[in-house]
Tab-separated table of C-alpha atoms in Angstrom:
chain	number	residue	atom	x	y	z
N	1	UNK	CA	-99.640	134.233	-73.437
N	2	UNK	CA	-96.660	133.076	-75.028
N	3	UNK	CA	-93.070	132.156	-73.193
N	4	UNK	CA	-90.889	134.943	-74.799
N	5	UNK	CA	-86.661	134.723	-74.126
N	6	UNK	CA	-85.141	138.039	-74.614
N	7	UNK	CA	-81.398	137.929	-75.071
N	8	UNK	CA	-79.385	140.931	-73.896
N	9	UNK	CA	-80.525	142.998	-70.769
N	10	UNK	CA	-79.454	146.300	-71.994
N	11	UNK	CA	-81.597	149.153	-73.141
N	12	UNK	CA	-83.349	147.679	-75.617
N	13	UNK	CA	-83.917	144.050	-74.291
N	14	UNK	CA	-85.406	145.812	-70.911
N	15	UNK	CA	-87.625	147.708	-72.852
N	16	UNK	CA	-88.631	144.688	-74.616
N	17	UNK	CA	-89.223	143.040	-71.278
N	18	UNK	CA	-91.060	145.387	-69.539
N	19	UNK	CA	-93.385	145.986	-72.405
N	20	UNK	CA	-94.236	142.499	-73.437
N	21	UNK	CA	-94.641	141.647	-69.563
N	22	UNK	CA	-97.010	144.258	-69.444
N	23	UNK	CA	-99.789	142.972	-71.948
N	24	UNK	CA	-99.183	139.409	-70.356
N	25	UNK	CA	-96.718	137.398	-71.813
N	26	UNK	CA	-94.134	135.093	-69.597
N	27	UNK	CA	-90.193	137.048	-70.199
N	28	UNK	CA	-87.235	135.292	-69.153
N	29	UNK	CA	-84.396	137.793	-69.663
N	30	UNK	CA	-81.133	135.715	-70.703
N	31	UNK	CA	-78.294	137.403	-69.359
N	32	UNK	CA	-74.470	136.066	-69.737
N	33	UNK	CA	-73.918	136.105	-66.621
N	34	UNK	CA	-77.248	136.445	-64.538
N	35	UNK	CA	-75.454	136.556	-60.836
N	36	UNK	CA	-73.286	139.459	-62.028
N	37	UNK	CA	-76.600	141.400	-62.930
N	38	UNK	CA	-76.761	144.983	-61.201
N	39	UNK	CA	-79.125	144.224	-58.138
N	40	UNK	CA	-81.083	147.978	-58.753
N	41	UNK	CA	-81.604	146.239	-62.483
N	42	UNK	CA	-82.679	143.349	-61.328
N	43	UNK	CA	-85.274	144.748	-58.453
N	44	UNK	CA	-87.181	146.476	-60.880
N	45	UNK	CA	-88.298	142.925	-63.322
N	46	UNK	CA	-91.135	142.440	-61.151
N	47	UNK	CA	-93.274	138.909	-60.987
N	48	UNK	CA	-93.608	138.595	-64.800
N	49	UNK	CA	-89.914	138.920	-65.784
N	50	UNK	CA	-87.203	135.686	-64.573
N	51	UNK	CA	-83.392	136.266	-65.443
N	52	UNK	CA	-82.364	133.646	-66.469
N	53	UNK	CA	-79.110	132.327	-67.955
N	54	UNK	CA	-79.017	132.156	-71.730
N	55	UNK	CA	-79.072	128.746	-72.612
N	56	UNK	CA	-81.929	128.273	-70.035
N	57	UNK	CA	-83.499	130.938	-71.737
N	58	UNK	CA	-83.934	129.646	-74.418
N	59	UNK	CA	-84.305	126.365	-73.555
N	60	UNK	CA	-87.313	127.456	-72.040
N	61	UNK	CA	-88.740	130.157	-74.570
N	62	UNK	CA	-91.552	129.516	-77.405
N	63	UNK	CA	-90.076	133.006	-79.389
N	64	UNK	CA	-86.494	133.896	-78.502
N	65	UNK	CA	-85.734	137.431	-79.239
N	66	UNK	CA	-82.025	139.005	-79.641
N	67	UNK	CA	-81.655	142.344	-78.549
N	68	UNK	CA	-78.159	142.068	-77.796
N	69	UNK	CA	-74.775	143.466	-80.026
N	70	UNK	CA	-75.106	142.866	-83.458
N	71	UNK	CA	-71.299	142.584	-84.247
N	72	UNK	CA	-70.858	139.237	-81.804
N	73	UNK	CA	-74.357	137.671	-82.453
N	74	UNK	CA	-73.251	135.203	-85.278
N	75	UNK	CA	-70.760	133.349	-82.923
N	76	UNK	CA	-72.978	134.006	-80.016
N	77	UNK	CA	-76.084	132.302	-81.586
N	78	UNK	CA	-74.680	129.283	-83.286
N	79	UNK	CA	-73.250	128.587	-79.958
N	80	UNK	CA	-77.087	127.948	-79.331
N	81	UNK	CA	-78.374	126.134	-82.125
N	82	UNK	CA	-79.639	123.028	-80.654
N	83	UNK	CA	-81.636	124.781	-78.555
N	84	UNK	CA	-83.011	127.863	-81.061
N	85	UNK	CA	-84.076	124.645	-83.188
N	86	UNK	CA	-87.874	124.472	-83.842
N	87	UNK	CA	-88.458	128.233	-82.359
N	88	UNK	CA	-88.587	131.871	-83.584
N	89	UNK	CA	-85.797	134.254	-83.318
N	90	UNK	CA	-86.447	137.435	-83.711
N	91	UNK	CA	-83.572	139.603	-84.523
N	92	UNK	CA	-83.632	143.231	-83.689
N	93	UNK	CA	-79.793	143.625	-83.788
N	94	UNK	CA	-77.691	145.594	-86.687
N	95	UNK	CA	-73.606	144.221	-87.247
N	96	UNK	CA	-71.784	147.515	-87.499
N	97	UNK	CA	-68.133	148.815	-86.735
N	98	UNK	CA	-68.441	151.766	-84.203
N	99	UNK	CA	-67.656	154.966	-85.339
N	100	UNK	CA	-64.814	156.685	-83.183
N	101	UNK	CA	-67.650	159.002	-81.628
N	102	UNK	CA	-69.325	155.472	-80.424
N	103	UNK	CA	-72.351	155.998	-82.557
N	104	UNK	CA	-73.209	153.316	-85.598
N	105	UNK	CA	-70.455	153.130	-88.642
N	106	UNK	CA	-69.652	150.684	-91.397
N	107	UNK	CA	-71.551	147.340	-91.479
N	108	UNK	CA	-70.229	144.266	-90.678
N	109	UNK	CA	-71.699	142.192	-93.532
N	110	UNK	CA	-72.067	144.520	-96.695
N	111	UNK	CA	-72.097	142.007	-98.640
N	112	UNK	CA	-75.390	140.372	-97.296
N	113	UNK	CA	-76.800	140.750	-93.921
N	114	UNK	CA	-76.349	139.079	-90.155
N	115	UNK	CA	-79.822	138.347	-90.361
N	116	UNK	CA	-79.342	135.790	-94.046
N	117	UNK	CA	-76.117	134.913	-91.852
N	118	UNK	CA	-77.819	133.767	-88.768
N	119	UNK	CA	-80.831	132.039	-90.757
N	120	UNK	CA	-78.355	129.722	-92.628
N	121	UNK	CA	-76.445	128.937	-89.183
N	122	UNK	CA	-79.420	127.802	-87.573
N	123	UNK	CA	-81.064	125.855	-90.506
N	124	UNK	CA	-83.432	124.311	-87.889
N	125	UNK	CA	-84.866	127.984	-86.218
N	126	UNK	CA	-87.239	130.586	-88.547
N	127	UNK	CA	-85.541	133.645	-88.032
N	128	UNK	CA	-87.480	137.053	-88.515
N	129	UNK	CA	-85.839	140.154	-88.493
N	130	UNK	CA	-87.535	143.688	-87.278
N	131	UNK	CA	-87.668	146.904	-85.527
N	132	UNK	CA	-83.821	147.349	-86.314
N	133	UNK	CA	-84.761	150.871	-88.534
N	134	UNK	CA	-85.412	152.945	-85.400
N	135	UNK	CA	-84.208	154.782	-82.020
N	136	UNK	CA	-84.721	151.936	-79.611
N	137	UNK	CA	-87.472	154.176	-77.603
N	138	UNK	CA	-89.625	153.977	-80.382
N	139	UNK	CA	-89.903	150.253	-80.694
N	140	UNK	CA	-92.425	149.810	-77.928
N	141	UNK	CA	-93.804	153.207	-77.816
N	142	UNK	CA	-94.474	153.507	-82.131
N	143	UNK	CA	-97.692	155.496	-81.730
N	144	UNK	CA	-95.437	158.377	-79.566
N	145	UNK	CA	-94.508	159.678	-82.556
N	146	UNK	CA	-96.247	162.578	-84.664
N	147	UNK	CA	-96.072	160.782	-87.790
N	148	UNK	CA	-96.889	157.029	-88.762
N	149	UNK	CA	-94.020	154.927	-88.385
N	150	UNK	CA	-92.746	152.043	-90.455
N	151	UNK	CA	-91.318	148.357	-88.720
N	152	UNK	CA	-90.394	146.081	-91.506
N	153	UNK	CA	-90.200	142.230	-91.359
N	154	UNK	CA	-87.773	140.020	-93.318
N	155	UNK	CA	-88.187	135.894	-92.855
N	156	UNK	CA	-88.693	133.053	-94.825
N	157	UNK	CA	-91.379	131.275	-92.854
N	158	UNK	CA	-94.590	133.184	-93.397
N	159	UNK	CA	-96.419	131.515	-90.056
N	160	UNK	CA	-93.212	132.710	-88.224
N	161	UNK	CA	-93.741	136.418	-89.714
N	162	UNK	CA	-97.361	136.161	-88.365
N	163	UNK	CA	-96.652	135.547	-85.277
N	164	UNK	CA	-94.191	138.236	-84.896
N	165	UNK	CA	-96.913	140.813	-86.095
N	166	UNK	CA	-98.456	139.445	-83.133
N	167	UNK	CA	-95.692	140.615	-80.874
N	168	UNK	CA	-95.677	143.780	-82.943
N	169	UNK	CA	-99.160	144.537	-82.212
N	170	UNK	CA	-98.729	144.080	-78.592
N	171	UNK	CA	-96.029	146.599	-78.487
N	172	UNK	CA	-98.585	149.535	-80.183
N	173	UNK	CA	-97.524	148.249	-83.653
N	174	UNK	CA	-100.669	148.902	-85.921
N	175	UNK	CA	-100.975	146.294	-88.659
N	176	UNK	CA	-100.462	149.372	-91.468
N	177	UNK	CA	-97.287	150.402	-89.885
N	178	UNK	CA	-95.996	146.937	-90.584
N	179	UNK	CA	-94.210	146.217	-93.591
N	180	UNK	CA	-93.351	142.398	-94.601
N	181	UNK	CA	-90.755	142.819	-97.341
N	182	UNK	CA	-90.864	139.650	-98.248
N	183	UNK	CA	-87.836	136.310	-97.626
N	184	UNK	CA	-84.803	137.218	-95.075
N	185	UNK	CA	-82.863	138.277	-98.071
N	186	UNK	CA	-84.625	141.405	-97.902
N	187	UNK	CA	-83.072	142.218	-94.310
N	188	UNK	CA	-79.916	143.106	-96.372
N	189	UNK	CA	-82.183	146.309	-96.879
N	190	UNK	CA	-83.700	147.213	-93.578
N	191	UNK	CA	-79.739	146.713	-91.995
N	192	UNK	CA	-78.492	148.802	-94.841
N	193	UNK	CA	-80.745	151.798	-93.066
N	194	UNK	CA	-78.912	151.448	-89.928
N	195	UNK	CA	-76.114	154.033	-91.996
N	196	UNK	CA	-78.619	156.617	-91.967
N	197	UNK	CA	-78.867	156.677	-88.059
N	198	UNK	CA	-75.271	158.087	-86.860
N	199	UNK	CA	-75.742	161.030	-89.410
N	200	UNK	CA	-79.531	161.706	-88.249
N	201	UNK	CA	-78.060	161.756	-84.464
N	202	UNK	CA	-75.165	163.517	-85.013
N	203	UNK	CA	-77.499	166.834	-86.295
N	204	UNK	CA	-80.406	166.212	-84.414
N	205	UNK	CA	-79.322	164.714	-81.241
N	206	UNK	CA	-81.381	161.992	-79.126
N	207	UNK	CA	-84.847	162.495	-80.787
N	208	UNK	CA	-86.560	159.492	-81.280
N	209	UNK	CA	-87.561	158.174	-85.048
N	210	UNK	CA	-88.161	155.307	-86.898
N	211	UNK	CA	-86.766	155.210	-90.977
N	212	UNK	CA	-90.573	155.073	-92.542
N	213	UNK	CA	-92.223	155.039	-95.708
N	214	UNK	CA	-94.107	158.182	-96.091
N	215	UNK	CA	-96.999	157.132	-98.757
P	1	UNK	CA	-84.429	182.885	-112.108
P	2	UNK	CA	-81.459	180.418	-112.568
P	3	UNK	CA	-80.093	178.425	-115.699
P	4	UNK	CA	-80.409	174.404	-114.933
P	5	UNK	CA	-79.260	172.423	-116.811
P	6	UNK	CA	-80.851	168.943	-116.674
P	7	UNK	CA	-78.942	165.741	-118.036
P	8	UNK	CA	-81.037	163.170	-118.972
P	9	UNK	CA	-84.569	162.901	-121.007
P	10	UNK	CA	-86.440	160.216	-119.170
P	11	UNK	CA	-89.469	160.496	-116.492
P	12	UNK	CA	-87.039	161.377	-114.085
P	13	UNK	CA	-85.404	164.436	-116.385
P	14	UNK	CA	-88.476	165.200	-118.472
P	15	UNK	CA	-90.655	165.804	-114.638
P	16	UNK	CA	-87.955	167.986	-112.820
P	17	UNK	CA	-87.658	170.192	-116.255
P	18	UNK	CA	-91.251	170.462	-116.262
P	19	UNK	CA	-91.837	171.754	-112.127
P	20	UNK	CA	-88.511	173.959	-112.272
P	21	UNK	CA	-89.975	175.449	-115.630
P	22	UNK	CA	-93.053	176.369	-113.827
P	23	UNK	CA	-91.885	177.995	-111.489
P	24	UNK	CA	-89.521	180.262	-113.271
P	25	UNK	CA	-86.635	178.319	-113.768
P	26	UNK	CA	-84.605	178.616	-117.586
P	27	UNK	CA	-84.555	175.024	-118.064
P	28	UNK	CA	-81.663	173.505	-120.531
P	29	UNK	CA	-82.587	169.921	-121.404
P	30	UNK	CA	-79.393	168.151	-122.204
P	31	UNK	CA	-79.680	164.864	-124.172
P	32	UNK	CA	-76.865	162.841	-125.458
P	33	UNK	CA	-78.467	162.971	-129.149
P	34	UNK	CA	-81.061	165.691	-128.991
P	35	UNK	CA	-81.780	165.326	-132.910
P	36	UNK	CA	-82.684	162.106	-132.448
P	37	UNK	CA	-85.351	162.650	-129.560
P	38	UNK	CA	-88.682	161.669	-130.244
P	39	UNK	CA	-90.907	165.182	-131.558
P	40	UNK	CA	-93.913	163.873	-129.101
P	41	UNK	CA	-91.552	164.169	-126.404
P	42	UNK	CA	-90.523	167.677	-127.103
P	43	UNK	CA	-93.469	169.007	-128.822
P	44	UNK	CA	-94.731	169.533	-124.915
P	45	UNK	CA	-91.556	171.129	-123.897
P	46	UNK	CA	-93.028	174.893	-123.797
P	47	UNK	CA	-90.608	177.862	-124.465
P	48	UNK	CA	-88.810	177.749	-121.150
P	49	UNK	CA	-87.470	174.781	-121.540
P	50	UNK	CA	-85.100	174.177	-124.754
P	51	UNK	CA	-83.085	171.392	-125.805
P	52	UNK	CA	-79.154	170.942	-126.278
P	53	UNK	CA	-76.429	168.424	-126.636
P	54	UNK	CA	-75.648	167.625	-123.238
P	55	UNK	CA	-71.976	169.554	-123.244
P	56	UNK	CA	-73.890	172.675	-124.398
P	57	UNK	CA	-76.703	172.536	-121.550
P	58	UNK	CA	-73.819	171.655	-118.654
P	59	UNK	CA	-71.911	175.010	-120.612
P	60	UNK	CA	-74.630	177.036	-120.241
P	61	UNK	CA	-75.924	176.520	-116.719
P	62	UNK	CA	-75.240	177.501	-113.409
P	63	UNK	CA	-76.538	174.699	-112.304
P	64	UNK	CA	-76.694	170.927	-113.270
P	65	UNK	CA	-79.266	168.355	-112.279
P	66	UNK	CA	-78.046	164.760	-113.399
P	67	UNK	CA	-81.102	162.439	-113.895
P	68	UNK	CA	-79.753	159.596	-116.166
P	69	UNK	CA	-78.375	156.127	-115.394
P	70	UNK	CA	-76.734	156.067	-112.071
P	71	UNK	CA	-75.062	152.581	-113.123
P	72	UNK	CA	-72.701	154.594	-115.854
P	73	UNK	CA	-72.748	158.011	-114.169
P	74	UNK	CA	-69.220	158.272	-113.335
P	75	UNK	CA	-67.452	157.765	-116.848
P	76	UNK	CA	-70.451	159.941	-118.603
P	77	UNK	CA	-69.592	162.817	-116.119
P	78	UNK	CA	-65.831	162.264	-116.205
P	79	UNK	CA	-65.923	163.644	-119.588
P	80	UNK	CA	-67.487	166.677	-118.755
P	81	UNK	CA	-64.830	167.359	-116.124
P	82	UNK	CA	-64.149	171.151	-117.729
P	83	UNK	CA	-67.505	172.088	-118.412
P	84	UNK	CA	-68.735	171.608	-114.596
P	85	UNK	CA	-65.929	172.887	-113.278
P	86	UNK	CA	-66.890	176.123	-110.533
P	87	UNK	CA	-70.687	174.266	-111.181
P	88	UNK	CA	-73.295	172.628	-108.668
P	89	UNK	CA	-74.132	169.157	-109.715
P	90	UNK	CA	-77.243	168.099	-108.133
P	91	UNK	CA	-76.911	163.991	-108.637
P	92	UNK	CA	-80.455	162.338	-108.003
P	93	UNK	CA	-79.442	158.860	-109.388
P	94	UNK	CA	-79.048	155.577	-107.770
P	95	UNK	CA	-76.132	153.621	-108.857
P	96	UNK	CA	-77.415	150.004	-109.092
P	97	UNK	CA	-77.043	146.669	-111.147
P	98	UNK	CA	-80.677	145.555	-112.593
P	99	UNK	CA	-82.671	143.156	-110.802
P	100	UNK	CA	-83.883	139.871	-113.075
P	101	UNK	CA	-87.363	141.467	-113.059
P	102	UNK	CA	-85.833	145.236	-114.119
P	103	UNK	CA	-85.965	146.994	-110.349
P	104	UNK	CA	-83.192	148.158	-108.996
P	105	UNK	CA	-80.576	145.216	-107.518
P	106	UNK	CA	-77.302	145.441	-105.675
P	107	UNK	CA	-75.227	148.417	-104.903
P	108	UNK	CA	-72.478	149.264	-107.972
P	109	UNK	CA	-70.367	150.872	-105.489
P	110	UNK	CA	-71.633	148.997	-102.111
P	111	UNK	CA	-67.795	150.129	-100.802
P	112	UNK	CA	-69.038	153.885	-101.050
P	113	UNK	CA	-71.071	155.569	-102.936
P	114	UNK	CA	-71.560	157.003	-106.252
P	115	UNK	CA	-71.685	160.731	-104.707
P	116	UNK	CA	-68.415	160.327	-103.017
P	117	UNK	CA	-66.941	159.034	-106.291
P	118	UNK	CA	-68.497	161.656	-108.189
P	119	UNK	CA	-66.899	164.557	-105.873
P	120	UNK	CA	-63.195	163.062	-106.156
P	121	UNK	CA	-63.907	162.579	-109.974
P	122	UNK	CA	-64.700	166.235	-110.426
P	123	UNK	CA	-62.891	168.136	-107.656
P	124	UNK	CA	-63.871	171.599	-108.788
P	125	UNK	CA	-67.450	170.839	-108.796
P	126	UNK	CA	-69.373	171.116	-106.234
P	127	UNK	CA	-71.819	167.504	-106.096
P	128	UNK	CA	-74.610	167.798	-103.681
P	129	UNK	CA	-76.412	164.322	-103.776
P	130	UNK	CA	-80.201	164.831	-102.943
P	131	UNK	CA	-83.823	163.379	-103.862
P	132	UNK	CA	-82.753	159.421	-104.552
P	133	UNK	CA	-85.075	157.816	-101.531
P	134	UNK	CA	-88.400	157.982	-103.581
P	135	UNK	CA	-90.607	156.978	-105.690
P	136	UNK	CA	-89.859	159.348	-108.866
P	137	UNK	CA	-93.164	161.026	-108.610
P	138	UNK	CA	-92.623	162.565	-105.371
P	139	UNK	CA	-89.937	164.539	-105.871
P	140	UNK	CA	-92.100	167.326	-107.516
P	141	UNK	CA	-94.987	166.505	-105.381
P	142	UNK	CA	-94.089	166.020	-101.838
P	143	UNK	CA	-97.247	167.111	-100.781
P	144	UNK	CA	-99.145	164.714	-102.350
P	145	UNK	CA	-98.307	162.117	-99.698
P	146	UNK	CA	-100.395	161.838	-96.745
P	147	UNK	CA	-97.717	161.520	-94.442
P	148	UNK	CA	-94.755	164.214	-94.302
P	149	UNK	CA	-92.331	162.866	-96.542
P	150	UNK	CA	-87.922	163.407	-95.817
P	151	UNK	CA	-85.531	164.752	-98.484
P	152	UNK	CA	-81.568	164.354	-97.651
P	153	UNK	CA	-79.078	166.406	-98.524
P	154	UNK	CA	-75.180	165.313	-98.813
P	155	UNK	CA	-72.407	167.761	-100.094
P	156	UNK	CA	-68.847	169.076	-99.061
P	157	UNK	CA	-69.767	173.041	-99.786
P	158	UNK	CA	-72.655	174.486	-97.040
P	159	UNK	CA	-73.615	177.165	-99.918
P	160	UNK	CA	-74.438	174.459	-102.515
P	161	UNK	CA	-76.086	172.734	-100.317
P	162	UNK	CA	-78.079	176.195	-99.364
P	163	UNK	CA	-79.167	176.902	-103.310
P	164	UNK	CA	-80.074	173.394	-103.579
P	165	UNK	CA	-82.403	173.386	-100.338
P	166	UNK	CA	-83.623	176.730	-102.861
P	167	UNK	CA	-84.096	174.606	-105.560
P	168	UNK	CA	-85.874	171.945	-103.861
P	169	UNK	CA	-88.198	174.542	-102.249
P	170	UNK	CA	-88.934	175.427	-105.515
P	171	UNK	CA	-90.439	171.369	-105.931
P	172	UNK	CA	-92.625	172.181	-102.905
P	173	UNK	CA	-90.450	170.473	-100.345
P	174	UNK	CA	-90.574	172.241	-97.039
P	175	UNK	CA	-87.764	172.851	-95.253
P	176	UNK	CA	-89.057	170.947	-92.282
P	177	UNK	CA	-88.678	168.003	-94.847
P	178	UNK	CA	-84.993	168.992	-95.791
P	179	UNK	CA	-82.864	166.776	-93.582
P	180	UNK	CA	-78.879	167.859	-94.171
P	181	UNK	CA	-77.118	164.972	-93.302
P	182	UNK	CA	-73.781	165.940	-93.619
P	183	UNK	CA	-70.522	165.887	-96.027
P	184	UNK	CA	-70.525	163.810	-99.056
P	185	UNK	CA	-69.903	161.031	-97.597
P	186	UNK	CA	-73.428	160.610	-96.128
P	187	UNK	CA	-74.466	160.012	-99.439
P	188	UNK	CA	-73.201	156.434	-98.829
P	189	UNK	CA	-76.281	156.285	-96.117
P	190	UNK	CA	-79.090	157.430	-98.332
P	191	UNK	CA	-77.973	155.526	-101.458
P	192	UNK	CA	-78.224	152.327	-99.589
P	193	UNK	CA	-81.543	153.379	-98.757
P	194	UNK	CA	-82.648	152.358	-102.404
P	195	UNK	CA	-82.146	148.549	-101.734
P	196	UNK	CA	-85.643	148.950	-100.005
P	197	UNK	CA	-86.623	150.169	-102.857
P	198	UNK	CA	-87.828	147.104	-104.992
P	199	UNK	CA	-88.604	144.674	-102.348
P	200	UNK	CA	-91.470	147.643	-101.281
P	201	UNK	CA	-92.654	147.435	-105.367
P	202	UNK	CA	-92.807	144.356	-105.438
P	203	UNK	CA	-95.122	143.770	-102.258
P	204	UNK	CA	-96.967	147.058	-102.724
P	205	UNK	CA	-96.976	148.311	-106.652
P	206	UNK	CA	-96.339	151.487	-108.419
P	207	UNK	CA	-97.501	153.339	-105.088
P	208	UNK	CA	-95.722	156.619	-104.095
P	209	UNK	CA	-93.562	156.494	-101.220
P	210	UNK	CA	-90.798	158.324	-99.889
P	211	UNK	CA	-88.236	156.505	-97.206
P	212	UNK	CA	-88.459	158.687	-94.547
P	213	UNK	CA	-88.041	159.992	-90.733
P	214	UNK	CA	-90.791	159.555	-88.837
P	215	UNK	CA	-90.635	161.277	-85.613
């Protein structure tokens, strides 16, 4: 069991939550502004999720996990860097303008990626970065799907990449659907793939998939 | 039965002439200095494909495959401006800088893409920008791959797009595997997808893949 901080309680960090709480591990769900949180939201945690506020979140947190907007998380996280030091953060978040229909556009950083960004702000925390390369459904549900799917990792800390195949396994991850690409310079690529989604949605609608390597 | 012309002599050139031959196809090979091509290399040839100056095969086709250097695509096809005028141009390449170790590196045009650029270049062409998310090998053998494998498409003009779906069909993709992403500027999305590209070589080898939707 390990104490895992999830930051954002949208979508995706709920997911996250409920998921990781199910195969046993301790969630405290940072939120902004935990007393503001939608009571029906909040009812639903249950005894293995605390809200927490973020700083306390992480504060508290072995892994921290950021599942909130990519565009803001740079100033966001460095506001945190004394206590992200000596942990994991795992960053599931992609920097892009939104189109005008609301759906992904341009990145933020084209020139590099938030995730090389966010590792040199926070010299003292071994950021990973993953599952950012698919409909948020499929990241704790990957074996849903009729074909294989792909998560990628990007870090430089290779204990810090093993432990986050960990996590990946306990969210239905199998360890040959997991592809480490290597130091967080390669996260430039994996956020790159992010400009394939709004095109893939606009055709096909909702329908969940993950950007794969079909060998 | 349709004239292609193919520019370009390499793997990349040399494999498409060979599967469009096969099935039919009259196959124009255009190099930049066909007398100077090596006779081992176009001994195997076979009748239905013949060789030609590169203005002469674009001249003579209906339709034109470009399968040379991405990196210099743009001034090579400039020149060719009247001859592929009221043409398809089917544009497989990746425009990319080299790598140190010779895989592919950053974007050329990470502002765009080299498809857009391409279409504005040669306004009465039509430029369909498809097959340049793979491992060369796959593009005349999708079903090699053990896993469904994803081809885009990106062009301005729906009937290009329909005789290159034709032409692809033709490689053994099926259209379940044909994802139309859009206009031309999609292509931005699927050329970005090659900076996974080497980081995936490096960790796994010469090993086929495809970047793909799983779903």
């Amino acid at each position: 069991m390990t104490t895992i901080g999830i930051l954002g309680t949208g979508r995706v960090g709920g997911r996250l939550a409920h998921a990781l709480a199910s195969v046993g591990h301790d969630i405290i769900l940072g939120s902004r502004n935990p007393d503001a949180m939608d009571p029906d939201r909040t009812a639903g945690l249950g005894p293995a999720i605390r809200l927490a506020e973020q700083r306390a979140a992480i504060a508290l947190s072995d892994i921290v996990i950021h599942a909130g907007p990519g565009d803001t998380a740079l100033d966001r996280l460095r506001a945190h860097e004394a206590e992200l030091a000596g942990k994991i953060l795992i960053d599931v978040s992609n920097a892009t303008h939104d189109a005008p229909d609301g759906l992904p556009g341009e990145l933020v950083h084209p020139d590099g990626s938030l995730a090389e960004r966010l590792q040199r702000a926070l010299p003292e925390t071994r950021v990973v970065k993953t599952l950012n390369t698919m409909l948020f459904p499929v990241m704790t549900a990957p074996g849903s799907l009729a074909t294989p799917p792909t998560v990628y990792l990007s870090g430089d800390d290779e204990d810090a990449k093993k432990a986050v195949a960990g996590i990946l396994a306990d969210l239905g991850w199998r360890p040959e659907w997991i592809e480490d690409l290597g130091d967080i310079t390669t996260a430039r690529a994996t956020e790159a793939l992010i400009l394939l989604v709004p095109h893939v949605m606009r055709r096909g609608g909702f329908r969940p998939f993950a950007v794969s390597l079909a060998r």
